Tab-separated table of C-alpha atoms in Angstrom:
chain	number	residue	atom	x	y	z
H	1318	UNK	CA	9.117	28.028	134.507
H	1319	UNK	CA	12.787	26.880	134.869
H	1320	UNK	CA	13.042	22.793	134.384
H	1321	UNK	CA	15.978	20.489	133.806
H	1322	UNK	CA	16.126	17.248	132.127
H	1323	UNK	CA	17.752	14.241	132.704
H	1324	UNK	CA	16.505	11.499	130.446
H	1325	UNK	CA	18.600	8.737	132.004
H	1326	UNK	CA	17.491	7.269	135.496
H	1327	UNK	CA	20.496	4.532	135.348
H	1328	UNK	CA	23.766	4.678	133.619
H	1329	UNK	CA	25.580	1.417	134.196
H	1330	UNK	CA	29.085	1.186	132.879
H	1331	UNK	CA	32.283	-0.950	133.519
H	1332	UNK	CA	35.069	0.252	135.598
H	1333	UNK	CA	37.498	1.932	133.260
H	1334	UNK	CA	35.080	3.278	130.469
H	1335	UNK	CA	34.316	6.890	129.961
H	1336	UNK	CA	31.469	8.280	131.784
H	1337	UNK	CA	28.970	10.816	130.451
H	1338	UNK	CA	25.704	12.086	132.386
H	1339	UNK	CA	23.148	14.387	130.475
H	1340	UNK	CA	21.894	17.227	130.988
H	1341	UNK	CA	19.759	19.752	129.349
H	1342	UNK	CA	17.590	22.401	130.341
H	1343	UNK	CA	14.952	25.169	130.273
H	1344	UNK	CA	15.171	28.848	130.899
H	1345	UNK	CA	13.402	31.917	129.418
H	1346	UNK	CA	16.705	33.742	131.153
H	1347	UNK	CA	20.375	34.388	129.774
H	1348	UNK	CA	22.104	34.153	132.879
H	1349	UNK	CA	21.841	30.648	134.052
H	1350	UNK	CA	23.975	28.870	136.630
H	1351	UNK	CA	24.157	25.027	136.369
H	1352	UNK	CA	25.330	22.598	139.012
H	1353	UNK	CA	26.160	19.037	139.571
H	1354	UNK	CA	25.452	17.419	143.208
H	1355	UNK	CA	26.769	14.081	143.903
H	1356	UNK	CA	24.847	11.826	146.451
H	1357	UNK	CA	27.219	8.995	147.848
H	1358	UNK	CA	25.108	6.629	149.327
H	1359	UNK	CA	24.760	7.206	153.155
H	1360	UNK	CA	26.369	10.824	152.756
H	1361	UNK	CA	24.530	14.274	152.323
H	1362	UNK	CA	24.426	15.208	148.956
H	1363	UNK	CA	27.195	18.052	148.049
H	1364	UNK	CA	28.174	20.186	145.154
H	1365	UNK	CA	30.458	18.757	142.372
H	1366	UNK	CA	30.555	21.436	140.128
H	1367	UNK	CA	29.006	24.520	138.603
H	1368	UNK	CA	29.279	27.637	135.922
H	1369	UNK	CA	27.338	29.860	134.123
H	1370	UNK	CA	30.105	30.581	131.662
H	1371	UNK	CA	28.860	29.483	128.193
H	1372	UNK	CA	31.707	26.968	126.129
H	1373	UNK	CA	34.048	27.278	129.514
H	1374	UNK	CA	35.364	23.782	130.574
H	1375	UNK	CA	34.874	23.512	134.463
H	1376	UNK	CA	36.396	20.645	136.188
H	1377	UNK	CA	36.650	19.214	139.875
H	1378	UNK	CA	37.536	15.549	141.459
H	1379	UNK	CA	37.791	14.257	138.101
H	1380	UNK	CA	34.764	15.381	136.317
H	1381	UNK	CA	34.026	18.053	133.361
H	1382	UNK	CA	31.599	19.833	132.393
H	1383	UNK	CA	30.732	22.498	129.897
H	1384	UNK	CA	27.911	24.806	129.626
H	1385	UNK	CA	26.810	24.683	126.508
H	1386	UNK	CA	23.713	27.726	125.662
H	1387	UNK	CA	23.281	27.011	122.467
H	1388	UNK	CA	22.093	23.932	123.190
H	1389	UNK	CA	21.051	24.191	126.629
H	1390	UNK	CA	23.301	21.560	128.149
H	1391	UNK	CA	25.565	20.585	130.526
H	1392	UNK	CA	26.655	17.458	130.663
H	1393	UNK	CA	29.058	15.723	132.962
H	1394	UNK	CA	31.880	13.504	131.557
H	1395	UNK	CA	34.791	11.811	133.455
H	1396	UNK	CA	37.136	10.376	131.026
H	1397	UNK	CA	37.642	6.596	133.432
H	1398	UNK	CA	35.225	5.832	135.589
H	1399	UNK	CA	35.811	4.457	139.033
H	1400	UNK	CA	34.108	1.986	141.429
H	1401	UNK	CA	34.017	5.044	144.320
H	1402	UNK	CA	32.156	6.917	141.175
H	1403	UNK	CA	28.955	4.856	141.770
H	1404	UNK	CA	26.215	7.562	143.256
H	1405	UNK	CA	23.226	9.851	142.248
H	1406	UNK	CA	24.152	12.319	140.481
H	1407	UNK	CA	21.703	15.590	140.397
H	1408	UNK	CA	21.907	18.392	137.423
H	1409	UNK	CA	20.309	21.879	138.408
H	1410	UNK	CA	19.794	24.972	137.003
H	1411	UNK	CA	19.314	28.768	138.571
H	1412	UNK	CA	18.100	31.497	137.124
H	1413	UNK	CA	16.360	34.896	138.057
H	1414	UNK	CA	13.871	32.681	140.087
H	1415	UNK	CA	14.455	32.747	143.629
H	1416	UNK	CA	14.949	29.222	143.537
H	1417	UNK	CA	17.802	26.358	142.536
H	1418	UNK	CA	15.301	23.411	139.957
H	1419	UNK	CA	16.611	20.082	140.440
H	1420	UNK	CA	16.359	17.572	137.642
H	1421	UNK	CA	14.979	13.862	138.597
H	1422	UNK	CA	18.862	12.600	139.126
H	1423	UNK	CA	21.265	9.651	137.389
H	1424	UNK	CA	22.297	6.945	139.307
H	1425	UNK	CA	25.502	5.814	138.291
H	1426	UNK	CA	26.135	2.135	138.738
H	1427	UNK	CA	29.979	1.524	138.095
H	1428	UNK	CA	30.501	-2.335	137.536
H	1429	UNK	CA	34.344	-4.287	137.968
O	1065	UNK	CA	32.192	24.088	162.149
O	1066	UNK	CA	29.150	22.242	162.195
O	1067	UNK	CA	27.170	20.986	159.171
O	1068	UNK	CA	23.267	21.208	158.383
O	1069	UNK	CA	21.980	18.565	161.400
O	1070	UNK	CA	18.348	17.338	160.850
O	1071	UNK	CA	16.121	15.100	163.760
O	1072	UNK	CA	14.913	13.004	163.454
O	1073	UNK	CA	17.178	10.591	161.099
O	1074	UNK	CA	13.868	8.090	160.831
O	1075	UNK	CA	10.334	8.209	161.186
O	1076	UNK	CA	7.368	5.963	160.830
O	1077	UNK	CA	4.376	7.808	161.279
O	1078	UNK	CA	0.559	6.207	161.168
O	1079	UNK	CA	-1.536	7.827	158.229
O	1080	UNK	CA	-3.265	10.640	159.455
O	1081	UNK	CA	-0.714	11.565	161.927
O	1082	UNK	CA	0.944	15.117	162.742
O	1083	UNK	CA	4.951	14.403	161.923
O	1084	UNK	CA	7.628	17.359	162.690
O	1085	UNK	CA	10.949	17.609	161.003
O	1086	UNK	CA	13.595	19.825	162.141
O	1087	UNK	CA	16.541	21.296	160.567
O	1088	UNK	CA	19.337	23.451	161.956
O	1089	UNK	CA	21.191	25.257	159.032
O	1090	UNK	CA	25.057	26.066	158.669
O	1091	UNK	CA	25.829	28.797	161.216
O	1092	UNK	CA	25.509	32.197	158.958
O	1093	UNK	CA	23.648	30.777	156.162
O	1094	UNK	CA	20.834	33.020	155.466
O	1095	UNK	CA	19.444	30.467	153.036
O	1096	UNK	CA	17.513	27.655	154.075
O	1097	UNK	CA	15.817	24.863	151.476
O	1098	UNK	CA	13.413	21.997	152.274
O	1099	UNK	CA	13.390	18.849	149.959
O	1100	UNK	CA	11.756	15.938	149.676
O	1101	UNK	CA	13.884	13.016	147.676
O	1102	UNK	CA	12.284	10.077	145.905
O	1103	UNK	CA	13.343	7.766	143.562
O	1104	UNK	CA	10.639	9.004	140.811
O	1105	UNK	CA	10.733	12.291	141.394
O	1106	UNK	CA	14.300	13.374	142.442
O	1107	UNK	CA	14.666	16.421	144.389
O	1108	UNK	CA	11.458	18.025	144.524
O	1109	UNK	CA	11.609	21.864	146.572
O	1110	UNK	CA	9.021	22.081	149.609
O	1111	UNK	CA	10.359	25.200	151.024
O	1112	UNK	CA	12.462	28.195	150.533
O	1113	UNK	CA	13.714	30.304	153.080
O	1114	UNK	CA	15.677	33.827	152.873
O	1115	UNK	CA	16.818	35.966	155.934
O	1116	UNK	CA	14.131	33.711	157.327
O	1117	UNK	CA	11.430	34.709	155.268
O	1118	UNK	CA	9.282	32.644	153.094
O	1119	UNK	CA	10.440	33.171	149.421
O	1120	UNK	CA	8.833	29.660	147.500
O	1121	UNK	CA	6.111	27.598	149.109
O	1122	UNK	CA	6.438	24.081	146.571
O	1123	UNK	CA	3.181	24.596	144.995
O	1124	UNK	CA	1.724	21.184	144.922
O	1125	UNK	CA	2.648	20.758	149.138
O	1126	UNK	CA	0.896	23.780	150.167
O	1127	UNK	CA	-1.928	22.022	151.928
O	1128	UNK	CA	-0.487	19.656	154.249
O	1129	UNK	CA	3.442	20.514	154.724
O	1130	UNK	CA	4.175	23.817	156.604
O	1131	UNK	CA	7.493	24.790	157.137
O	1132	UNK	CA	8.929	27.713	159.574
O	1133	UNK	CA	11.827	29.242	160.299
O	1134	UNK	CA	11.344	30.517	163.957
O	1135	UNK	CA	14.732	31.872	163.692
O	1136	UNK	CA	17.932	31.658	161.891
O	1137	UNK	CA	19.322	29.073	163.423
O	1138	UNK	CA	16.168	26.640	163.342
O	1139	UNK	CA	13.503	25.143	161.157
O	1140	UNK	CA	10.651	22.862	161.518
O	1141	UNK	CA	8.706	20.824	158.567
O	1142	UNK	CA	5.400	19.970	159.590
O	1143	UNK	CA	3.329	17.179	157.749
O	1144	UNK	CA	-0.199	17.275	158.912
O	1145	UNK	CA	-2.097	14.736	157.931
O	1146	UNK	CA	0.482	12.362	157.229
O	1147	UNK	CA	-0.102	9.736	153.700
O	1148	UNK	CA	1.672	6.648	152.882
O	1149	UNK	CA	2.461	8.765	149.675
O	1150	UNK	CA	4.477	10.946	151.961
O	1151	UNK	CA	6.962	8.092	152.605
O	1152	UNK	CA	10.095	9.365	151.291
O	1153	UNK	CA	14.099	11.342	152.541
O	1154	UNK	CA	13.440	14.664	153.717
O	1155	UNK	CA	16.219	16.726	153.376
O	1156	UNK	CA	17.075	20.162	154.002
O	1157	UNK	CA	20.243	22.411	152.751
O	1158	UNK	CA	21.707	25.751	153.648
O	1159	UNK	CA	23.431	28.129	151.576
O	1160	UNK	CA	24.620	31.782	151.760
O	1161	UNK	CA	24.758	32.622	147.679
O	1162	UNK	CA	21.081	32.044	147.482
O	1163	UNK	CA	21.198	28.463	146.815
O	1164	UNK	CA	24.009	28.290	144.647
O	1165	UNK	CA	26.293	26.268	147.024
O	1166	UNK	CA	23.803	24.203	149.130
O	1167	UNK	CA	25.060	22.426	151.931
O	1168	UNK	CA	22.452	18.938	152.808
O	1169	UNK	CA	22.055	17.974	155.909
O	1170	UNK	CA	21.689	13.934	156.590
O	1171	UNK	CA	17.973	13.393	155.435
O	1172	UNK	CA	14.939	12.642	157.607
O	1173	UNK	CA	13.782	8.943	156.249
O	1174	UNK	CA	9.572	8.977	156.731
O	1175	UNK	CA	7.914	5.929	156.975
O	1176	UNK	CA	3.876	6.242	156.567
O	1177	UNK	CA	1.915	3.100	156.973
């Protein structure tokens, strides 16, 4: 089935640097969606961004990503990290499953 | 209007006890998702709902979570017998694009001792 990786469980990084979250994943299907959530701490976890267009740079608040097929990623940069950046950060996948697969999540610890 | 509201926000539970989680969904959203969130395993899926009907049961959680949707406006998450493995957020998210824009609600935090 469907699976998504994310091989870091902590990224921790000084204020200021670049940031860069990994992502890969799994599909037997060509038309995949992928997503980044974003859980603040003591919020509801909410979309960040998404796509399912292969090399197309998608951007929101800050962050980039781009779905890459060939290599079945999509990772998510920011080019300066900020303090308010510090969260969990979930990468998904959907497919022609009936559901959304949720990798295990990065928690981002941004340092001053 | 109103996000995805979930009661209660925490629980402690005895082991073996029966523990009910409820969830009402964004008004509209024909999409309905249990989760349960732990630090090990992320975001793992307990339930998925369509138009009210069951579409994914989790697998692995068949035999002691049940979840319903008695209608579209209201869902329950039943843990029966509760474990101190069960301790963990229990969250549950809405959508109307089949899960492609899922709204959370809060989290039920479950205690089992």
């Amino acid at each position: 089935g469907d699976s998504v990786t994310q091989k870091e469980g902590l990224v921790t990084l000084t204020e200021g640097l670049p940031v860069m979250l990994n992502c890969t994943y799994q599909t037997i299907y060509s038309n995949a969606f992928l997503f980044w959530y974003v859980h603040y701490l003591n919020e509801s976890p909410r979309l960040l961004l998404k796509s399912s267009t292969d090399n197309k740079r998608t951007e929101h608040q800050g962050f980039h990503a781009t779905l890459h097929k060939s290599s079945s990623s999509f990772h998510l940069q920011k080019s300066s990290a900020q303090l308010s950046d510090s969260a969990l950060y979930y990468c998904a996948l959907s497919s022609n499953t009936n559901k959304v697969v949720f990798g295990t999540g990065t928690r981002l610890q941004v340092l001053p | 209007d109103a996000g995805v509201t979930q009661t209660p926000r925490h629980e402690v539970a005895e082991k073996g006890q029966t523990i009910i989680l409820k969830c009402e969904p964004v008004s509209g959203h024909n999409d309905l998702f249990w989760y349960r969130q732990t630090k090990i395993q992320g975001l793992e899926l307990l339930s998925y709902f369509r138009s009210k009907s069951l579409m994914e049961d989790g697998g692995a959680f068949k035999d002691r979570f049940k979840a319903e949707m008695l209608n579209s406006s209201f869902s329950t998450l039943k843990i029966q017998p509760t474990e101190p493995k069960d301790s963990a957020v229990y969250l549950c998210a809405s959508s109307e694009d089949r899960g492609h824009t899922q709204y959370f609600g809060p989290g039920t935090r479950l205690l089992v001792l």
